[in-house]
Amino acid sequence: MSDLSALAEARPTPPAARRDVRFLPAPGAPPVEWVIADAPVDYPEAVAEMEARAAAIAEGRAAERVWLVEHPPLYTAGTSAQEADLLAPERFPVHRTGRGGQFTYHGPGQRVGYVMLDLKRRKPDVRLFVSALESWLIGTLARFNVAGERREDRVGVWVRRPDKGGGVEDKIAAIGIRVRRWVTFHGISLNVEPDLEHFSGIVPCGVALHGVTSLVDLGRPVTMADADTALRGAFEEVFGKTVRVEDRAG
């Protein structure tokens, strides 16, 4: 495998694989580095750092890493993006990216988790990896008494909104990945307290029939630090031990 980019949004995990999974490394593997950016990160900088780290991991020169960031307001277009889904092209910068999926929004109040793992050290199964990312997000939400759910026809994590009417649901977390030489990069985004109106400039992930929500929108007074703590605990349950390193990846 040289480069896979579109499995995360374009090809949802088959129902048989949609279960809570553990995606642990081989025994004796070092912990995953856990890095939290201490300031907003420009998107091109993030992509450059991810690509450099993924290459180093593939060559055995660096440890696996999860990098948590916030971005200034922007839209990204994945490999399956349709131009008609970009409703306000002049509103924020638009970045064309190699991750799987369609149009997404990133901005303040949203925690983006860039996940750089070596699937050869775990299991070379991209769809199972996507299912593990879903399990991670669902476990994170459960720490705030939010019931996140999978959907057979859509990747990401969804919540039911009976307060809005029968059958209504909103997306609270997205997944879009790329895999090169069996090392993953890009990753997940969790809506903590972003400006939800900013999503109106796109059709998020190409899904027009459902809305978008956040932890704060659901009535959970969650800070970014709270979300980071929950993300780390849930990650370790699915992917194994982490070790906190410097506040900025390098």
Coordinates of C-alpha atoms in Angstrom, one line a residue:
M1 CA 0.0 0.0 0.0
S2 CA 1.4 3.4 -0.9
D3 CA -1.4 5.8 -0.2
L4 CA -5.1 5.3 0.7
S5 CA -7.1 8.5 1.2
A6 CA -10.8 8.0 0.9
L7 CA -11.9 5.1 3.0
A8 CA -13.0 7.2 6.0
E9 CA -15.9 9.2 4.6
A10 CA -16.4 7.6 1.2
R11 CA -16.6 4.0 2.3
P12 CA -18.3 3.6 5.7
T13 CA -17.2 0.7 7.8
P14 CA -19.4 -2.4 7.0
P15 CA -22.0 -3.2 9.7
A16 CA -20.2 -6.4 10.7
A17 CA -17.2 -4.4 11.7
R18 CA -19.1 -1.6 13.4
R19 CA -18.5 -2.6 17.0
D20 CA -16.5 -1.4 19.9
V21 CA -13.0 -2.4 19.1
R22 CA -9.6 -2.3 20.6
F23 CA -6.7 -1.5 18.3
L24 CA -3.7 -2.1 20.5
P25 CA -0.1 -2.3 19.4
A26 CA 2.1 -5.3 19.7
P27 CA 3.2 -6.2 23.2
G28 CA 6.2 -4.1 24.4
A29 CA 5.5 -1.2 21.9
P30 CA 6.3 2.3 23.3
P31 CA 3.4 4.5 24.2
V32 CA 1.8 6.9 21.8
E33 CA 3.0 10.5 22.1
W34 CA 0.2 12.8 23.2
V35 CA 0.7 16.4 22.1
I36 CA -1.6 19.4 22.6
A37 CA -0.9 22.5 20.6
D38 CA -0.6 25.6 22.8
A39 CA -1.9 28.0 20.1
P40 CA -4.1 27.9 17.0
V41 CA -2.3 26.1 14.1
D42 CA -2.6 27.1 10.5
Y43 CA -3.8 24.3 8.3
P44 CA -0.9 24.2 5.9
E45 CA 1.5 24.0 8.9
A46 CA -0.5 21.1 10.3
V47 CA -0.4 19.2 7.0
A48 CA 3.3 19.7 6.7
E49 CA 4.0 18.5 10.2
M50 CA 1.7 15.5 9.8
E51 CA 3.4 14.4 6.6
A52 CA 6.9 14.8 8.1
R53 CA 5.9 12.8 11.2
A54 CA 4.1 10.1 9.2
A55 CA 7.2 9.6 7.1
A56 CA 9.4 9.4 10.1
I57 CA 7.1 6.8 11.7
A58 CA 7.1 4.7 8.5
E59 CA 11.0 4.8 8.5
G60 CA 11.2 3.8 12.2
R61 CA 12.7 7.2 13.2
A62 CA 9.8 8.4 15.3
A63 CA 7.1 7.3 17.8
E64 CA 3.4 7.2 17.0
R65 CA 1.7 10.5 17.9
V66 CA -1.7 12.1 18.5
W67 CA -1.6 15.8 18.0
L68 CA -4.6 17.9 19.3
V69 CA -5.0 21.3 17.7
E70 CA -7.5 24.1 17.0
H71 CA -7.5 25.9 13.7
P72 CA -8.6 29.3 12.7
P73 CA -11.9 29.2 10.8
L74 CA -11.5 27.4 7.5
Y75 CA -13.0 24.8 5.2
T76 CA -11.3 21.7 4.0
A77 CA -12.2 19.6 0.9
G78 CA -11.4 15.9 1.0
T79 CA -11.0 13.5 -1.9
S80 CA -14.7 13.0 -2.3
A81 CA -15.7 16.7 -2.1
Q82 CA -18.4 18.0 -4.5
E83 CA -18.1 21.6 -5.5
A84 CA -21.8 22.1 -5.1
D85 CA -21.4 21.4 -1.4
L86 CA -19.3 24.6 -1.0
L87 CA -22.1 27.1 -0.4
A88 CA -20.0 30.1 0.6
P89 CA -16.6 29.8 -1.1
E90 CA -15.5 33.4 -0.1
R91 CA -16.4 33.1 3.6
F92 CA -13.3 31.3 4.9
P93 CA -10.1 29.9 3.3
V94 CA -10.7 26.6 1.5
H95 CA -7.9 24.0 1.7
R96 CA -7.8 21.0 -0.7
T97 CA -6.5 18.1 1.2
G98 CA -5.7 14.4 0.6
R99 CA -7.7 13.0 3.5
G100 CA -10.8 10.9 2.8
G101 CA -14.2 12.6 2.9
Q102 CA -15.9 15.7 1.6
F103 CA -16.2 19.3 2.9
T104 CA -15.6 20.0 6.6
Y105 CA -15.3 23.0 8.8
H106 CA -12.6 23.6 11.3
G107 CA -12.4 26.5 13.7
P108 CA -12.1 27.7 17.3
G109 CA -14.0 25.6 19.8
Q110 CA -13.5 22.4 17.8
R111 CA -10.9 19.9 18.9
V112 CA -9.1 18.4 15.9
G113 CA -7.1 15.2 16.6
Y114 CA -4.5 14.3 14.1
V115 CA -3.7 10.6 14.6
M116 CA -0.4 9.2 13.3
L117 CA -0.3 5.5 14.0
D118 CA 1.6 2.6 12.4
L119 CA -0.9 0.0 11.3
K120 CA 1.9 -2.5 10.9
R121 CA 2.4 -2.3 14.6
R122 CA -1.3 -3.0 15.2
K123 CA -3.3 -4.5 12.4
P124 CA -3.1 -3.5 8.7
D125 CA -6.9 -3.1 8.4
V126 CA -8.0 0.4 7.5
R127 CA -11.7 -0.1 8.0
L128 CA -11.1 -1.6 11.4
F129 CA -9.0 1.4 12.2
V130 CA -11.9 3.7 11.2
S131 CA -14.2 1.7 13.5
A132 CA -11.7 2.1 16.3
L133 CA -11.7 5.9 15.8
E134 CA -15.5 5.8 16.1
S135 CA -15.2 3.8 19.3
W136 CA -12.8 6.4 20.6
L137 CA -15.2 9.2 20.0
I138 CA -18.2 7.3 21.4
G139 CA -16.2 6.6 24.5
T140 CA -15.2 10.2 24.8
L141 CA -18.8 11.4 24.6
A142 CA -19.9 8.8 27.1
R143 CA -17.7 10.6 29.7
F144 CA -20.1 13.6 29.4
N145 CA -23.3 11.4 29.4
V146 CA -23.8 11.9 25.7
A147 CA -24.9 8.9 23.7
G148 CA -22.9 9.0 20.4
E149 CA -23.9 6.5 17.8
R150 CA -22.6 5.0 14.5
R151 CA -24.7 5.0 11.3
E152 CA -24.4 2.2 8.7
D153 CA -24.5 4.7 5.8
R154 CA -22.4 7.5 7.2
V155 CA -19.0 7.7 9.0
G156 CA -18.7 9.9 12.0
V157 CA -20.6 10.0 15.3
W158 CA -24.2 11.1 15.6
V159 CA -26.5 12.1 18.5
R160 CA -30.3 11.8 18.5
R161 CA -32.2 15.1 19.0
P162 CA -35.7 14.3 20.3
D163 CA -35.8 17.9 21.4
K164 CA -36.0 18.9 17.7
G165 CA -38.5 16.3 16.7
G166 CA -38.9 12.6 16.0
G167 CA -36.1 11.1 14.0
V168 CA -33.9 14.2 14.1
E169 CA -30.2 13.7 14.6
D170 CA -27.0 15.8 14.5
K171 CA -23.4 15.1 13.8
I172 CA -21.1 15.9 16.7
A173 CA -17.8 14.4 15.4
A174 CA -16.2 13.7 12.0
I175 CA -13.6 11.3 10.7
G176 CA -11.3 11.8 7.7
I177 CA -8.1 9.9 7.3
R178 CA -5.2 9.2 5.0
V179 CA -2.9 6.2 5.1
R180 CA 0.6 6.2 3.5
R181 CA 3.0 3.3 3.9
W182 CA 0.6 1.9 6.5
V183 CA 0.9 5.0 8.6
T184 CA -2.2 7.0 9.3
F185 CA -2.6 10.8 9.4
H186 CA -5.4 13.4 9.5
G187 CA -8.0 12.0 11.9
I188 CA -11.0 13.2 13.8
S189 CA -12.7 16.4 14.9
L190 CA -15.0 16.8 17.9
N191 CA -17.3 19.8 18.3
V192 CA -16.8 21.2 21.8
E193 CA -18.1 24.8 21.4
P194 CA -17.5 26.0 17.9
D195 CA -19.7 28.6 16.2
L196 CA -22.2 26.2 14.6
E197 CA -23.4 28.9 12.2
H198 CA -20.0 28.6 10.5
F199 CA -21.0 25.1 9.2
S200 CA -23.7 26.8 7.1
G201 CA -21.1 27.7 4.4
I202 CA -20.8 24.0 3.4
V203 CA -22.9 20.9 3.3
P204 CA -20.9 19.2 6.0
C205 CA -19.5 15.8 4.8
G206 CA -22.0 15.9 2.0
V207 CA -24.9 15.2 4.3
A208 CA -27.7 17.7 3.8
L209 CA -30.5 15.9 5.7
H210 CA -29.0 16.2 9.2
G211 CA -27.6 19.0 11.3
V212 CA -24.5 19.6 13.4
T213 CA -24.2 20.0 17.1
S214 CA -21.6 20.3 19.9
L215 CA -21.2 19.3 23.5
V216 CA -22.1 22.8 24.7
D217 CA -25.1 23.0 22.3
L218 CA -26.3 19.8 24.0
G219 CA -26.1 21.5 27.4
R220 CA -22.8 20.1 28.5
P221 CA -20.6 23.0 30.0
V222 CA -17.4 21.4 28.7
T223 CA -14.1 23.2 28.3
M224 CA -11.5 22.3 25.8
A225 CA -9.3 21.0 28.7
D226 CA -12.2 18.8 29.8
A227 CA -12.5 17.4 26.3
D228 CA -8.8 16.8 26.1
T229 CA -8.9 14.8 29.3
A230 CA -11.8 12.7 28.1
L231 CA -10.2 12.2 24.7
R232 CA -7.0 10.9 26.2
G233 CA -8.7 8.5 28.6
A234 CA -11.0 7.1 25.9
F235 CA -8.1 6.8 23.4
E236 CA -6.0 4.7 25.9
E237 CA -9.0 2.3 26.2
V238 CA -9.0 1.7 22.5
F239 CA -5.4 2.2 21.3
G240 CA -3.2 1.7 24.4
K241 CA -1.0 3.8 26.6
T242 CA 0.1 7.4 25.8
V243 CA 2.8 9.7 27.1
R244 CA 2.5 13.5 27.3
V245 CA 5.3 15.3 25.5
E246 CA 6.0 19.0 24.6
D247 CA 3.0 21.3 23.8
R248 CA 4.0 21.7 20.2
A249 CA 4.8 18.9 17.7
G250 CA 8.1 19.2 15.9

